[in-house]
Amino acid sequence: METTLDITTTAHYIGGKPFPTVHERTHDVYSPWNGEIIGSVSLATESTIDAAIEAAQQGFKVWGNTSVKNRVQVLFKFKQLVEENMAELSALCAAENGKTVAEAKAEIEKGIEVVEYATSLPQILGQQMVEVSSGVDCQTKRFPLGVVVGITPFNFPAMVPMWMFPIALACGNSFILKASEQVPLTPVKLGELLTKAGLPDGAFNVVHGDKDAVNLLLENLAVKAVGFVGSSKIAKYVYEKGTLSGKRVLAMGGAKNHLVVMPDADPELTAKNVVASANGCAGQRCMAASVLLMVKGSEPILEKIQVEIAAIRTGIDMGAVISPVAKERIEGYITRAEANGAKLLVDGRNVVVEGKENGYYVGPTLIDGVMASDECACDEIFGPVLSVVRVDSLDEALVIENANPYGNAAAIYTSNGGTARYFSERASAGMIGVNVGVPVPREPFSFGGWNDSRFGVGDITGEDAIRFWTQTKKITTKWEVSAGKNWMS
Ligand code: NAD
């Protein structure tokens, strides 16, 4: 998981080049692997946001008037450049986030899928035209919105921005990315590659910043739409503030994902799959398994899950969590669960990774004997902690799943198709897995949750994204065939 990085201040990326500033607050970027500073960024103030908006407006004049066929040529080139630079990008992404390099590579590959989808825009735009009356055609055309914004979380420094900007750009918008201040380095590299791929200056910009930058972007009337991904509390805030100033907003929030294990589930597949879901990216995925609902009779599978979890080597198979604050929060949940009478089958507190004693590591944790109303079964912990709630039936499991306020993912493990269908139709979540613990839809199937996991309408990728980043114009035309000229003239 080692990499060598230049530790320098990374400027904002505006108008196709670095945009250094001197009077702004700065924020150091720590590698969760070892707690060392690997970079530093300025936090945008009003003048930087204004510069980004101005650059994006200039960029839009060129990019918005480029044909969709030519726009996607830039994305083809961008995909090639990302693939050529995969080693550097995944090393940087892993170092600033704390995940393993293999996980960073996987997230970039998932981002590339969205780029591929965006390159097919000329084929899928399918602009409709119907002769609605004799000699009269009615046609729908999609147009970009103008300057749009993406605000992203720490857990996927490359993939989550890549859910948004490839489609938004293919649709002809210019884009301002306000990435998480905790992982701001990878997004700038993506910006450099877009410029190298031939994107006009200003069509893609990265501003570093925290809540002040977010507020300035939300208040700016030149911004027409905002895509947000992060915690539910901030998602709701961004949705309300953004829509108040007339913007389109789609804000994806947090999650608490339930996995149901039926007694007829395949023990090996289930154990491996559940454990990978709960512990991949150290549990810092909005699709991670968090509550395991073991239906009576499935107890032997829990034993296998325990063995699999105990075999994970923290610091080798599993990376670190994002910060000392996150580590303390996660360990607090484990401590309180134990004090509350739950049984720690695997305890990930106080792990020390040799040679990385200052890293922010939490080991994989399996908590048994949890009640559905316990905080560790209700709150988003966002760490490698799996809480086991034992239930008598699938219907009891569904009551618990349905009662949780989130709705990103839910999964069932069973060898009975009818049981799977019963669950899929009743679980209250936007993405369902059947024997799949991280049911992230592959493109062109779109990504999006329900309930408090999403504020706004539609999904963040796929066809919904095309609708979100465009507006339609309906054009009615009448020509006299015999006169060979417009009937009005
Ligand atoms: P976060 O909500 O703290 O931050 C997300 C973004 O909002 C960042 O860019 C941050 O700078 C900004 N922000 C933070 N506080 C703000 C405030 N008070 N006002 C305005 N902006 C603010 O989320 P995070 O900790 O970076 O990421 C983890 C969260 O993201 C988890 O809840 C996870 O479930 C969620 N997530 C959801 C999805 C999804 O698709 N539903 C995907 C990935 C992550």
PDB file of N, CA and C in Angstrom, residues 294 298-308:
ATOM      1  N   MET A 294     -30.233 -12.459  10.925  1.00  0.00           N
ATOM      2  CA  MET A 294     -30.076 -13.913  10.803  1.00  0.00           C
ATOM      3  C   MET A 294     -31.417 -14.565  11.132  1.00  0.00           C
ATOM      4  N   SER A 298     -30.356 -20.268  10.547  1.00  0.00           N
ATOM      5  CA  SER A 298     -29.156 -19.906   9.776  1.00  0.00           C
ATOM      6  C   SER A 298     -27.908 -19.807  10.664  1.00  0.00           C
ATOM      7  N   GLU A 299     -28.023 -20.213  11.933  1.00  0.00           N
ATOM      8  CA  GLU A 299     -26.927 -20.026  12.897  1.00  0.00           C
ATOM      9  C   GLU A 299     -25.570 -20.576  12.415  1.00  0.00           C
ATOM     10  N   PRO A 300     -25.535 -21.764  11.770  1.00  0.00           N
ATOM     11  CA  PRO A 300     -24.223 -22.269  11.338  1.00  0.00           C
ATOM     12  C   PRO A 300     -23.499 -21.308  10.389  1.00  0.00           C
ATOM     13  N   ILE A 301     -24.276 -20.523   9.638  1.00  0.00           N
ATOM     14  CA  ILE A 301     -23.636 -19.579   8.699  1.00  0.00           C
ATOM     15  C   ILE A 301     -22.950 -18.459   9.484  1.00  0.00           C
ATOM     16  N   LEU A 302     -23.523 -18.101  10.632  1.00  0.00           N
ATOM     17  CA  LEU A 302     -22.902 -17.051  11.447  1.00  0.00           C
ATOM     18  C   LEU A 302     -21.521 -17.490  11.925  1.00  0.00           C
ATOM     19  N   GLU A 303     -21.404 -18.768  12.234  1.00  0.00           N
ATOM     20  CA  GLU A 303     -20.085 -19.270  12.664  1.00  0.00           C
ATOM     21  C   GLU A 303     -19.054 -19.084  11.560  1.00  0.00           C
ATOM     22  N   LYS A 304     -19.457 -19.364  10.328  1.00  0.00           N
ATOM     23  CA  LYS A 304     -18.534 -19.189   9.195  1.00  0.00           C
ATOM     24  C   LYS A 304     -18.194 -17.704   9.001  1.00  0.00           C
ATOM     25  N   ILE A 305     -19.204 -16.868   9.185  1.00  0.00           N
ATOM     26  CA  ILE A 305     -18.961 -15.426   9.036  1.00  0.00           C
ATOM     27  C   ILE A 305     -17.920 -14.976  10.065  1.00  0.00           C
ATOM     28  N   GLN A 306     -18.067 -15.479  11.271  1.00  0.00           N
ATOM     29  CA  GLN A 306     -17.113 -15.112  12.334  1.00  0.00           C
ATOM     30  C   GLN A 306     -15.686 -15.536  11.951  1.00  0.00           C
ATOM     31  N   VAL A 307     -15.549 -16.724  11.414  1.00  0.00           N
ATOM     32  CA  VAL A 307     -14.219 -17.228  11.025  1.00  0.00           C
ATOM     33  C   VAL A 307     -13.631 -16.341   9.918  1.00  0.00           C
ATOM     34  N   GLU A 308     -14.471 -16.017   8.932  1.00  0.00           N
ATOM     35  CA  GLU A 308     -13.997 -15.183   7.805  1.00  0.00           C
ATOM     36  C   GLU A 308     -13.563 -13.802   8.299  1.00  0.00           C
TER      37      GLU A 308
END
